[in-house]
PDB file of C-alpha atoms and ligand atoms in Angstrom:
ATOM      1  CA  UNK T 944     129.855  74.290  55.219  1.00  0.00           C
ATOM      2  CA  UNK T 945     131.483  76.539  52.544  1.00  0.00           C
ATOM      3  CA  UNK T 946     133.556  79.808  53.047  1.00  0.00           C
ATOM      4  CA  UNK T 947     130.209  81.459  51.509  1.00  0.00           C
ATOM      5  CA  UNK T 948     127.783  79.645  53.848  1.00  0.00           C
ATOM      6  CA  UNK T 949     129.930  80.291  56.991  1.00  0.00           C
ATOM      7  CA  UNK T 950     129.759  84.252  56.418  1.00  0.00           C
ATOM      8  CA  UNK T 951     126.378  84.145  55.618  1.00  0.00           C
ATOM      9  CA  UNK T 952     125.373  82.540  58.352  1.00  0.00           C
ATOM     10  CA  UNK T 953     127.688  83.524  61.396  1.00  0.00           C
ATOM     11  CA  UNK T 954     130.033  86.722  59.474  1.00  0.00           C
ATOM     12  CA  UNK T 955     130.309  89.780  61.794  1.00  0.00           C
ATOM     13  CA  UNK T 956     131.363  92.737  59.701  1.00  0.00           C
ATOM     14  CA  UNK T 957     134.837  93.643  60.924  1.00  0.00           C
ATOM     15  CA  UNK T 958     134.589  91.048  63.391  1.00  0.00           C
ATOM     16  CA  UNK T 959     134.040  87.055  61.972  1.00  0.00           C
ATOM     17  CA  UNK T 960     135.390  86.284  58.989  1.00  0.00           C
ATOM     18  CA  UNK T 961     136.418  83.127  57.632  1.00  0.00           C
ATOM     19  CA  UNK T 962     139.057  82.448  54.849  1.00  0.00           C
ATOM     20  CA  UNK T 963     140.967  79.434  53.489  1.00  0.00           C
ATOM     21  CA  UNK T 964     144.334  78.882  53.703  1.00  0.00           C
ATOM     22  CA  UNK T 965     146.195  78.025  50.288  1.00  0.00           C
ATOM     23  CA  UNK T 966     146.653  74.178  51.919  1.00  0.00           C
ATOM     24  CA  UNK T 967     142.602  73.932  52.319  1.00  0.00           C
ATOM     25  CA  UNK T 968     142.036  74.449  55.575  1.00  0.00           C
ATOM     26  CA  UNK T 969     139.333  77.483  56.728  1.00  0.00           C
ATOM     27  CA  UNK T 970     139.599  79.273  59.707  1.00  0.00           C
ATOM     28  CA  UNK T 971     137.363  81.911  61.339  1.00  0.00           C
ATOM     29  CA  UNK T 972     139.524  85.376  61.814  1.00  0.00           C
ATOM     30  CA  UNK T 973     138.132  87.270  64.768  1.00  0.00           C
ATOM     31  CA  UNK T 974     138.976  90.874  65.221  1.00  0.00           C
ATOM     32  CA  UNK T 975     137.240  92.432  68.676  1.00  0.00           C
ATOM     33  CA  UNK T 976     138.173  95.506  70.213  1.00  0.00           C
ATOM     34  CA  UNK T 977     140.278  93.646  72.942  1.00  0.00           C
ATOM     35  CA  UNK T 978     141.903  91.157  70.673  1.00  0.00           C
ATOM     36  CA  UNK T 979     142.741  89.513  67.758  1.00  0.00           C
ATOM     37  CA  UNK T 980     142.063  85.063  67.079  1.00  0.00           C
ATOM     38  CA  UNK T 981     141.943  82.438  64.279  1.00  0.00           C
ATOM     39  CA  UNK T 982     139.934  79.168  64.756  1.00  0.00           C
ATOM     40  CA  UNK T 983     140.412  76.766  62.308  1.00  0.00           C
ATOM     41  CA  UNK T 984     137.116  74.330  61.725  1.00  0.00           C
ATOM     42  CA  UNK T 985     139.457  71.199  61.732  1.00  0.00           C
ATOM     43  CA  UNK T 986     139.853  70.589  65.184  1.00  0.00           C
ATOM     44  CA  UNK T 987     137.955  73.097  66.572  1.00  0.00           C
ATOM     45  CA  UNK T 988     141.717  74.688  66.387  1.00  0.00           C
ATOM     46  CA  UNK T 989     142.424  77.938  68.142  1.00  0.00           C
ATOM     47  CA  UNK T 990     145.852  79.101  66.250  1.00  0.00           C
ATOM     48  CA  UNK T 991     145.991  82.369  67.352  1.00  0.00           C
ATOM     49  CA  UNK T 992     144.543  84.560  69.819  1.00  0.00           C
ATOM     50  CA  UNK T 993     147.075  87.983  70.987  1.00  0.00           C
ATOM     51  CA  UNK T 994     144.839  90.165  73.308  1.00  0.00           C
ATOM     52  CA  UNK T 995     145.243  94.083  72.014  1.00  0.00           C
ATOM     53  CA  UNK T 996     148.731  95.757  73.495  1.00  0.00           C
ATOM     54  CA  UNK T 997     150.542  92.324  74.159  1.00  0.00           C
ATOM     55  CA  UNK T 998     152.377  89.964  71.902  1.00  0.00           C
ATOM     56  CA  UNK T 999     151.151  86.807  70.774  1.00  0.00           C
ATOM     57  CA  UNK T1000     150.209  84.346  74.014  1.00  0.00           C
ATOM     58  CA  UNK T1001     149.597  81.454  71.829  1.00  0.00           C
ATOM     59  CA  UNK T1002     152.636  79.636  69.958  1.00  0.00           C
ATOM     60  CA  UNK T1003     152.340  78.859  66.450  1.00  0.00           C
ATOM     61  CA  UNK T1004     155.089  76.997  64.154  1.00  0.00           C
ATOM     62  CA  UNK T1005     155.334  78.940  61.055  1.00  0.00           C
ATOM     63  CA  UNK T1006     156.086  74.807  59.528  1.00  0.00           C
ATOM     64  CA  UNK T1007     152.412  73.860  60.730  1.00  0.00           C
ATOM     65  CA  UNK T1008     150.880  72.287  57.198  1.00  0.00           C
ATOM     66  CA  UNK T1009     147.144  73.585  57.823  1.00  0.00           C
ATOM     67  CA  UNK T1010     146.086  70.692  55.261  1.00  0.00           C
ATOM     68  CA  UNK T1011     143.419  68.240  56.042  1.00  0.00           C
ATOM     69  CA  UNK T1012     144.106  65.569  58.236  1.00  0.00           C
ATOM     70  CA  UNK T1013     147.388  66.980  59.441  1.00  0.00           C
ATOM     71  CA  UNK T1014     147.444  68.264  63.298  1.00  0.00           C
ATOM     72  CA  UNK T1015     148.518  72.200  63.635  1.00  0.00           C
ATOM     73  CA  UNK T1016     151.830  72.579  65.564  1.00  0.00           C
ATOM     74  CA  UNK T1017     150.649  75.280  68.317  1.00  0.00           C
ATOM     75  CA  UNK T1018     147.714  77.101  69.131  1.00  0.00           C
ATOM     76  CA  UNK T1019     145.311  74.572  71.137  1.00  0.00           C
ATOM     77  CA  UNK T1020     145.062  71.191  69.998  1.00  0.00           C
ATOM     78  CA  UNK T1021     141.918  69.585  70.992  1.00  0.00           C
ATOM     79  CA  UNK T1022     142.471  66.510  72.564  1.00  0.00           C
ATOM     80  CA  UNK T1023     140.082  63.497  72.479  1.00  0.00           C
ATOM     81  CA  UNK T1024     139.470  60.744  73.497  1.00  0.00           C
ATOM     82  CA  UNK T1025     142.387  59.413  74.401  1.00  0.00           C
ATOM     83  CA  UNK T1026     145.674  61.351  75.258  1.00  0.00           C
ATOM     84  CA  UNK T1027     149.027  60.509  74.032  1.00  0.00           C
ATOM     85  CA  UNK T1028     149.677  57.152  72.466  1.00  0.00           C
ATOM     86  CA  UNK T1029     145.859  55.248  72.840  1.00  0.00           C
ATOM     87  CA  UNK T1030     146.108  52.391  75.910  1.00  0.00           C
ATOM     88  CA  UNK T1031     142.840  51.658  76.627  1.00  0.00           C
ATOM     89  CA  UNK T1032     141.527  49.133  73.904  1.00  0.00           C
ATOM     90  CA  UNK T1033     144.698  49.963  72.103  1.00  0.00           C
ATOM     91  CA  UNK T1034     144.855  45.835  70.834  1.00  0.00           C
ATOM     92  CA  UNK T1035     141.496  46.042  69.168  1.00  0.00           C
ATOM     93  CA  UNK T1036     141.888  49.424  67.671  1.00  0.00           C
ATOM     94  CA  UNK T1037     146.115  49.172  66.532  1.00  0.00           C
ATOM     95  CA  UNK T1038     146.048  52.373  64.313  1.00  0.00           C
ATOM     96  CA  UNK T1039     144.446  54.694  66.732  1.00  0.00           C
ATOM     97  CA  UNK T1040     146.658  57.985  65.609  1.00  0.00           C
ATOM     98  CA  UNK T1041     148.432  59.875  68.807  1.00  0.00           C
ATOM     99  CA  UNK T1042     146.190  62.357  70.721  1.00  0.00           C
ATOM    100  CA  UNK T1043     142.708  60.863  69.552  1.00  0.00           C
ATOM    101  CA  UNK T1044     140.886  61.667  66.321  1.00  0.00           C
ATOM    102  CA  UNK T1045     139.069  65.124  67.540  1.00  0.00           C
ATOM    103  CA  UNK T1046     142.176  67.589  66.731  1.00  0.00           C
ATOM    104  CA  UNK T1047     142.419  66.254  62.984  1.00  0.00           C
ATOM    105  CA  UNK T1048     138.574  65.575  62.468  1.00  0.00           C
ATOM    106  CA  UNK T1049     137.213  67.678  59.788  1.00  0.00           C
ATOM    107  CA  UNK T1050     133.173  67.271  61.034  1.00  0.00           C
ATOM    108  CA  UNK T1051     133.654  69.816  63.611  1.00  0.00           C
ATOM    109  CA  UNK T1052     130.678  72.424  63.014  1.00  0.00           C
ATOM    110  CA  UNK T1053     130.536  75.855  64.158  1.00  0.00           C
ATOM    111  CA  UNK T1054     126.756  75.951  65.456  1.00  0.00           C
ATOM    112  CA  UNK T1055     127.009  79.534  67.124  1.00  0.00           C
ATOM    113  CA  UNK T1056     129.059  82.949  67.020  1.00  0.00           C
ATOM    114  CA  UNK T1057     127.934  86.210  68.302  1.00  0.00           C
ATOM    115  CA  UNK T1058     129.238  88.478  70.668  1.00  0.00           C
ATOM    116  CA  UNK T1059     128.882  89.023  74.325  1.00  0.00           C
ATOM    117  CA  UNK T1060     130.424  92.687  75.511  1.00  0.00           C
ATOM    118  CA  UNK T1061     133.653  93.006  73.866  1.00  0.00           C
ATOM    119  CA  UNK T1062     134.258  88.691  73.835  1.00  0.00           C
ATOM    120  CA  UNK T1063     133.604  87.167  70.767  1.00  0.00           C
ATOM    121  CA  UNK T1064     131.514  83.285  71.826  1.00  0.00           C
ATOM    122  CA  UNK T1065     132.019  80.520  69.296  1.00  0.00           C
ATOM    123  CA  UNK T1066     130.480  77.326  69.848  1.00  0.00           C
ATOM    124  CA  UNK T1067     131.797  73.960  67.883  1.00  0.00           C
ATOM    125  CA  UNK T1068     130.250  70.612  67.871  1.00  0.00           C
ATOM    126  CA  UNK T1069     131.522  67.179  66.987  1.00  0.00           C
ATOM    127  CA  UNK T1070     129.353  63.755  67.066  1.00  0.00           C
ATOM    128  CA  UNK T1071     130.025  60.626  65.729  1.00  0.00           C
ATOM    129  CA  UNK T1072     131.049  59.926  62.242  1.00  0.00           C
ATOM    130  CA  UNK T1073     132.525  57.047  60.254  1.00  0.00           C
ATOM    131  CA  UNK T1074     136.172  57.605  61.969  1.00  0.00           C
ATOM    132  CA  UNK T1075     135.147  57.430  65.335  1.00  0.00           C
ATOM    133  CA  UNK T1076     133.392  54.495  64.441  1.00  0.00           C
ATOM    134  CA  UNK T1077     136.446  52.864  63.586  1.00  0.00           C
ATOM    135  CA  UNK T1078     137.800  53.780  66.718  1.00  0.00           C
ATOM    136  CA  UNK T1079     134.974  52.749  68.668  1.00  0.00           C
ATOM    137  CA  UNK T1080     133.283  55.894  69.840  1.00  0.00           C
ATOM    138  CA  UNK T1081     129.549  56.133  69.181  1.00  0.00           C
ATOM    139  CA  UNK T1082     126.857  57.932  70.451  1.00  0.00           C
ATOM    140  CA  UNK T1083     128.523  61.172  72.184  1.00  0.00           C
ATOM    141  CA  UNK T1084     128.372  64.743  71.626  1.00  0.00           C
ATOM    142  CA  UNK T1085     131.074  67.002  72.088  1.00  0.00           C
ATOM    143  CA  UNK T1086     130.220  70.707  72.606  1.00  0.00           C
ATOM    144  CA  UNK T1087     133.250  73.252  72.385  1.00  0.00           C
ATOM    145  CA  UNK T1088     132.233  76.600  73.734  1.00  0.00           C
ATOM    146  CA  UNK T1089     135.596  79.683  73.265  1.00  0.00           C
ATOM    147  CA  UNK T1090     135.555  83.091  73.953  1.00  0.00           C
ATOM    148  CA  UNK T1091     138.179  84.991  73.067  1.00  0.00           C
ATOM    149  CA  UNK T1092     138.527  88.818  74.036  1.00  0.00           C
ATOM    150  CA  UNK T1093     140.808  90.339  76.908  1.00  0.00           C
ATOM    151  CA  UNK T1094     141.130  86.426  78.219  1.00  0.00           C
ATOM    152  CA  UNK T1095     140.837  82.886  76.484  1.00  0.00           C
ATOM    153  CA  UNK T1096     138.406  80.814  77.725  1.00  0.00           C
ATOM    154  CA  UNK T1097     137.593  77.162  76.460  1.00  0.00           C
ATOM    155  CA  UNK T1098     135.072  74.890  77.505  1.00  0.00           C
ATOM    156  CA  UNK T1099     134.572  71.068  76.311  1.00  0.00           C
ATOM    157  CA  UNK T1100     131.348  69.376  77.188  1.00  0.00           C
ATOM    158  CA  UNK T1101     131.060  65.617  76.512  1.00  0.00           C
ATOM    159  CA  UNK T1102     128.178  63.704  76.367  1.00  0.00           C
ATOM    160  CA  UNK T1103     127.706  60.239  76.640  1.00  0.00           C
ATOM    161  CA  UNK T1104     124.334  59.096  75.072  1.00  0.00           C
ATOM    162  CA  UNK T1105     124.731  55.675  74.455  1.00  0.00           C
ATOM    163  CA  UNK T1106     123.609  53.119  77.304  1.00  0.00           C
ATOM    164  CA  UNK T1107     127.401  51.945  78.506  1.00  0.00           C
ATOM    165  CA  UNK T1108     129.918  53.790  80.186  1.00  0.00           C
ATOM    166  CA  UNK T1109     132.026  55.740  78.274  1.00  0.00           C
ATOM    167  CA  UNK T1110     136.246  56.159  79.085  1.00  0.00           C
ATOM    168  CA  UNK T1111     137.428  58.860  78.184  1.00  0.00           C
ATOM    169  CA  UNK T1112     140.902  61.269  77.982  1.00  0.00           C
ATOM    170  CA  UNK T1113     141.003  64.728  77.056  1.00  0.00           C
ATOM    171  CA  UNK T1114     143.244  68.013  77.037  1.00  0.00           C
ATOM    172  CA  UNK T1115     143.435  71.273  76.071  1.00  0.00           C
ATOM    173  CA  UNK T1116     147.196  70.747  74.642  1.00  0.00           C
ATOM    174  CA  UNK T1117     147.733  74.651  75.074  1.00  0.00           C
ATOM    175  CA  UNK T1118     151.010  76.175  73.190  1.00  0.00           C
ATOM    176  CA  UNK T1119     152.112  79.128  74.962  1.00  0.00           C
ATOM    177  CA  UNK T1120     154.398  81.811  73.390  1.00  0.00           C
ATOM    178  CA  UNK T1121     157.095  82.579  75.861  1.00  0.00           C
ATOM    179  CA  UNK T1122     160.391  84.812  75.150  1.00  0.00           C
ATOM    180  CA  UNK T1123     163.097  82.614  75.962  1.00  0.00           C
ATOM    181  CA  UNK T1124     161.992  78.990  77.378  1.00  0.00           C
ATOM    182  CA  UNK T1125     165.751  79.216  79.984  1.00  0.00           C
ATOM    183  CA  UNK T1126     164.387  82.507  81.191  1.00  0.00           C
ATOM    184  CA  UNK T1127     161.159  81.381  82.419  1.00  0.00           C
ATOM    185  CA  UNK T1128     159.678  80.137  85.362  1.00  0.00           C
ATOM    186  CA  UNK T1129     156.420  77.716  85.877  1.00  0.00           C
ATOM    187  CA  UNK T1130     154.588  77.793  89.455  1.00  0.00           C
ATOM    188  CA  UNK T1131     151.889  76.211  90.682  1.00  0.00           C
ATOM    189  CA  UNK T1132     153.193  72.313  90.787  1.00  0.00           C
ATOM    190  CA  UNK T1133     155.487  72.101  94.166  1.00  0.00           C
ATOM    191  CA  UNK T1134     154.708  69.146  95.596  1.00  0.00           C
ATOM    192  CA  UNK T1135     152.558  67.470  93.037  1.00  0.00           C
ATOM    193  CA  UNK T1136     152.843  64.113  91.642  1.00  0.00           C
ATOM    194  CA  UNK T1137     154.101  63.491  88.100  1.00  0.00           C
ATOM    195  CA  UNK T1138     154.673  60.676  85.455  1.00  0.00           C
ATOM    196  CA  UNK T1139     158.368  61.387  83.973  1.00  0.00           C
ATOM    197  CA  UNK T1140     157.818  60.428  80.149  1.00  0.00           C
ATOM    198  CA  UNK T1141     161.435  61.162  79.504  1.00  0.00           C
ATOM    199  CA  UNK T1142     162.328  58.313  81.979  1.00  0.00           C
ATOM    200  CA  UNK T1143     159.799  55.235  81.711  1.00  0.00           C
ATOM    201  CA  UNK T1144     157.037  57.213  83.063  1.00  0.00           C
ATOM    202  CA  UNK T1145     158.584  56.750  86.321  1.00  0.00           C
ATOM    203  CA  UNK T1146     156.241  58.377  88.960  1.00  0.00           C
ATOM    204  CA  UNK T1147     157.878  61.478  90.873  1.00  0.00           C
ATOM    205  CA  UNK T1148     157.262  64.452  93.279  1.00  0.00           C
ATOM    206  CA  UNK T1149     158.449  67.870  92.050  1.00  0.00           C
ATOM    207  CA  UNK T1150     160.057  68.979  95.413  1.00  0.00           C
ATOM    208  CA  UNK T1151     161.158  72.560  93.611  1.00  0.00           C
ATOM    209  CA  UNK T1152     158.428  75.487  93.871  1.00  0.00           C
ATOM    210  CA  UNK T1153     159.352  77.271  90.552  1.00  0.00           C
ATOM    211  CA  UNK T1154     159.849  74.592  87.553  1.00  0.00           C
ATOM    212  CA  UNK T1155     162.798  75.987  85.412  1.00  0.00           C
ATOM    213  CA  UNK T1156     163.775  74.603  82.060  1.00  0.00           C
ATOM    214  CA  UNK T1157     167.166  72.859  81.687  1.00  0.00           C
ATOM    215  CA  UNK T1158     166.269  69.754  79.267  1.00  0.00           C
ATOM    216  CA  UNK T1159     162.910  68.076  77.808  1.00  0.00           C
ATOM    217  CA  UNK T1160     160.274  68.167  79.992  1.00  0.00           C
ATOM    218  CA  UNK T1161     157.414  65.787  79.208  1.00  0.00           C
ATOM    219  CA  UNK T1162     155.549  65.366  82.381  1.00  0.00           C
ATOM    220  CA  UNK T1163     151.419  64.616  83.378  1.00  0.00           C
ATOM    221  CA  UNK T1164     150.730  65.966  86.546  1.00  0.00           C
ATOM    222  CA  UNK T1165     148.655  63.759  88.627  1.00  0.00           C
ATOM    223  CA  UNK T1166     145.447  65.134  90.850  1.00  0.00           C
ATOM    224  CA  UNK T1167     146.528  68.566  90.127  1.00  0.00           C
ATOM    225  CA  UNK T1168     143.855  71.063  90.066  1.00  0.00           C
ATOM    226  CA  UNK T1169     146.338  74.122  90.724  1.00  0.00           C
ATOM    227  CA  UNK T1170     146.431  77.519  89.089  1.00  0.00           C
ATOM    228  CA  UNK T1171     149.723  77.690  86.713  1.00  0.00           C
ATOM    229  CA  UNK T1172     151.321  80.826  86.054  1.00  0.00           C
ATOM    230  CA  UNK T1173     154.279  81.008  83.748  1.00  0.00           C
ATOM    231  CA  UNK T1174     156.749  84.127  84.562  1.00  0.00           C
ATOM    232  CA  UNK T1175     158.759  85.604  81.546  1.00  0.00           C
ATOM    233  CA  UNK T1176     160.612  88.480  82.657  1.00  0.00           C
ATOM    234  CA  UNK T1177     162.107  89.332  79.509  1.00  0.00           C
ATOM    235  CA  UNK T1178     158.585  90.345  78.309  1.00  0.00           C
ATOM    236  CA  UNK T1179     157.799  91.607  81.513  1.00  0.00           C
ATOM    237  CA  UNK T1180     154.533  89.413  81.825  1.00  0.00           C
ATOM    238  CA  UNK T1181     152.910  86.793  83.241  1.00  0.00           C
ATOM    239  CA  UNK T1182     150.662  83.987  81.408  1.00  0.00           C
ATOM    240  CA  UNK T1183     148.157  82.411  84.103  1.00  0.00           C
ATOM    241  CA  UNK T1184     146.300  79.066  82.977  1.00  0.00           C
ATOM    242  CA  UNK T1185     143.498  78.471  85.406  1.00  0.00           C
ATOM    243  CA  UNK T1186     140.976  75.462  85.170  1.00  0.00           C
ATOM    244  CA  UNK T1187     137.922  73.549  86.161  1.00  0.00           C
ATOM    245  CA  UNK T1188     136.787  69.870  86.144  1.00  0.00           C
ATOM    246  CA  UNK T1189     140.706  68.976  84.846  1.00  0.00           C
ATOM    247  CA  UNK T1190     142.912  66.838  87.515  1.00  0.00           C
ATOM    248  CA  UNK T1191     145.941  66.389  85.177  1.00  0.00           C
ATOM    249  CA  UNK T1192     148.391  69.295  83.887  1.00  0.00           C
ATOM    250  CA  UNK T1193     150.714  68.538  81.284  1.00  0.00           C
ATOM    251  CA  UNK T1194     153.884  70.146  80.797  1.00  0.00           C
ATOM    252  CA  UNK T1195     156.012  69.653  77.754  1.00  0.00           C
ATOM    253  CA  UNK T1196     159.261  71.182  76.047  1.00  0.00           C
ATOM    254  CA  UNK T1197     160.956  69.017  73.544  1.00  0.00           C
ATOM    255  CA  UNK T1198     164.045  70.641  73.688  1.00  0.00           C
ATOM    256  CA  UNK T1199     166.743  70.601  71.211  1.00  0.00           C
ATOM    257  CA  UNK T1200     166.877  67.059  69.758  1.00  0.00           C
ATOM    258  CA  UNK T1201     163.339  66.275  69.949  1.00  0.00           C
ATOM    259  CA  UNK T1202     162.418  69.613  68.131  1.00  0.00           C
ATOM    260  CA  UNK T1203     164.428  68.875  64.977  1.00  0.00           C
ATOM    261  CA  UNK T1204     162.649  65.339  64.596  1.00  0.00           C
ATOM    262  CA  UNK T1205     159.742  67.134  64.292  1.00  0.00           C
ATOM    263  CA  UNK T1206     159.296  68.492  60.462  1.00  0.00           C
ATOM    264  CA  UNK T1207     156.354  70.663  61.459  1.00  0.00           C
ATOM    265  CA  UNK T1208     158.212  72.624  63.867  1.00  0.00           C
ATOM    266  CA  UNK T1209     160.355  75.470  63.189  1.00  0.00           C
ATOM    267  CA  UNK T1210     163.958  75.895  63.468  1.00  0.00           C
ATOM    268  CA  UNK T1211     164.256  76.934  67.156  1.00  0.00           C
ATOM    269  CA  UNK T1212     160.750  77.322  67.771  1.00  0.00           C
ATOM    270  CA  UNK T1213     161.164  74.886  70.895  1.00  0.00           C
ATOM    271  CA  UNK T1214     162.961  77.770  72.503  1.00  0.00           C
ATOM    272  CA  UNK T1215     159.757  79.827  72.169  1.00  0.00           C
ATOM    273  CA  UNK T1216     157.152  77.547  73.445  1.00  0.00           C
ATOM    274  CA  UNK T1217     155.858  75.676  76.934  1.00  0.00           C
ATOM    275  CA  UNK T1218     152.449  73.502  76.873  1.00  0.00           C
ATOM    276  CA  UNK T1219     150.760  73.672  80.016  1.00  0.00           C
ATOM    277  CA  UNK T1220     147.838  71.555  79.225  1.00  0.00           C
ATOM    278  CA  UNK T1221     144.481  71.262  80.875  1.00  0.00           C
ATOM    279  CA  UNK T1222     143.718  67.587  80.900  1.00  0.00           C
ATOM    280  CA  UNK T1223     142.227  64.772  82.161  1.00  0.00           C
ATOM    281  CA  UNK T1224     144.700  61.729  81.405  1.00  0.00           C
ATOM    282  CA  UNK T1225     145.717  58.641  82.904  1.00  0.00           C
ATOM    283  CA  UNK T1226     144.912  58.043  86.216  1.00  0.00           C
ATOM    284  CA  UNK T1227     142.999  60.749  85.842  1.00  0.00           C
ATOM    285  CA  UNK T1228     140.743  59.506  82.521  1.00  0.00           C
ATOM    286  CA  UNK T1229     137.146  59.413  83.258  1.00  0.00           C
ATOM    287  CA  UNK T1230     134.579  57.021  83.413  1.00  0.00           C
ATOM    288  CA  UNK T1231     131.266  58.184  82.124  1.00  0.00           C
ATOM    289  CA  UNK T1232     127.993  56.610  82.851  1.00  0.00           C
ATOM    290  CA  UNK T1233     125.193  56.406  80.252  1.00  0.00           C
ATOM    291  CA  UNK T1234     123.477  59.667  79.635  1.00  0.00           C
ATOM    292  CA  UNK T1235     125.509  61.813  81.810  1.00  0.00           C
ATOM    293  CA  UNK T1236     128.100  64.317  80.848  1.00  0.00           C
ATOM    294  CA  UNK T1237     131.298  66.294  82.036  1.00  0.00           C
ATOM    295  CA  UNK T1238     132.610  70.111  81.269  1.00  0.00           C
ATOM    296  CA  UNK T1239     135.916  70.716  81.681  1.00  0.00           C
ATOM    297  CA  UNK T1240     137.041  74.701  82.036  1.00  0.00           C
ATOM    298  CA  UNK T1241     140.414  76.413  81.462  1.00  0.00           C
ATOM    299  CA  UNK T1242     141.208  80.063  81.089  1.00  0.00           C
ATOM    300  CA  UNK T1243     144.104  81.460  79.944  1.00  0.00           C
ATOM    301  CA  UNK T1244     145.075  85.054  80.634  1.00  0.00           C
ATOM    302  CA  UNK T1245     148.287  87.986  80.547  1.00  0.00           C
ATOM    303  CA  UNK T1246     149.475  90.245  83.672  1.00  0.00           C
ATOM    304  CA  UNK T1247     151.838  92.558  83.404  1.00  0.00           C
ATOM    305  CA  UNK T1248     154.866  92.075  85.531  1.00  0.00           C
TER     306      UNK T1248
HETATM  307  O1  TA6 U 443     151.675  66.761  75.770  1.00  0.00           O
HETATM  308  C1  TA6 U 443     152.589  66.194  75.665  1.00  0.00           C
HETATM  309  C2  TA6 U 443     152.881  65.048  74.403  1.00  0.00           C
HETATM  310  O2  TA6 U 443     152.091  63.982  74.581  1.00  0.00           O
HETATM  311  C3  TA6 U 443     154.150  64.858  74.253  1.00  0.00           C
HETATM  312  O3  TA6 U 443     154.989  63.498  74.973  1.00  0.00           O
HETATM  313  C4  TA6 U 443     154.582  64.977  73.056  1.00  0.00           C
HETATM  314  O4  TA6 U 443     154.511  63.872  71.799  1.00  0.00           O
HETATM  315  C5  TA6 U 443     153.482  65.793  72.380  1.00  0.00           C
HETATM  316  O5  TA6 U 443     152.512  66.029  73.255  1.00  0.00           O
HETATM  317  C6  TA6 U 443     152.744  66.168  71.156  1.00  0.00           C
HETATM  318  O6  TA6 U 443     152.617  65.121  70.753  1.00  0.00           O
HETATM  319  P1  TA6 U 443     152.553  65.225  68.769  1.00  0.00           P
HETATM  320  O7  TA6 U 443     151.607  64.173  68.629  1.00  0.00           O
HETATM  321  O8  TA6 U 443     151.356  66.614  68.800  1.00  0.00           O
HETATM  322  O9  TA6 U 443     153.414  65.374  67.989  1.00  0.00           O
END
């Protein structure tokens, strides 16, 4: 649908409008009594969310390209059907892009938008197309429900409509904005087991109750369903990420050197972000029986300290 059609079908005066970035991507611009938000149709990518009276909660790099086919650096990239580099069937599909095809798909359809009290609810759908088929994924349906308001709620429902089991990984690759990565503490992962991507994927246990950031961190925590809290004393706030049906939590900050190699990361952007990703990945990947579905849910909110 073009902007005119989207506006006619889903626009809500003063609350939901559609705009086009100079580079071509279309986004929903949202202003409710309790927040502002933006969602790009490509990838059904929530790029901005700011509850009224708060600083932005999602980090978004100013150097993001917003170009068809290019992933956005920030917000909530939606990762499906594999996480990171493809492992399952990688030999059959050697050109598989990192983090799957959903986050750059231009085939997402907005199917519903409406207010529920002060929250705006939007639903998106993605089904098989030439791109998904070229990577071996057919007969699936993704329904992505986004609710923006005082809180951000995300739900991804994956349906397997084929006659065979479907192995999938998924993630809300949420970039959170912080005052200073070296001043925050992250709670919720004490004694959790993780794969250390910065150390040859060795399995380790987090002994500390609070995670602090002193260098690059890239860790899928396995079998971990707990709530995460990010304490940001400079900004006198705590961001809470709560989730359901997600057994992996990924924590990521690239730090200076790696960030300098990312053309779409603004200078010093790495200092103002931390990814806290609700996921099912690696040994927590899901095998969906034929005819079944799986729903993963995450909720992000901000509290004053
Ligand atoms: O979730 C962490 C991670 O998988 C890292 O290994 C890092 O590469 C990051 O995602 C970003 O990936 P991208 O493909 O968006 O550059």
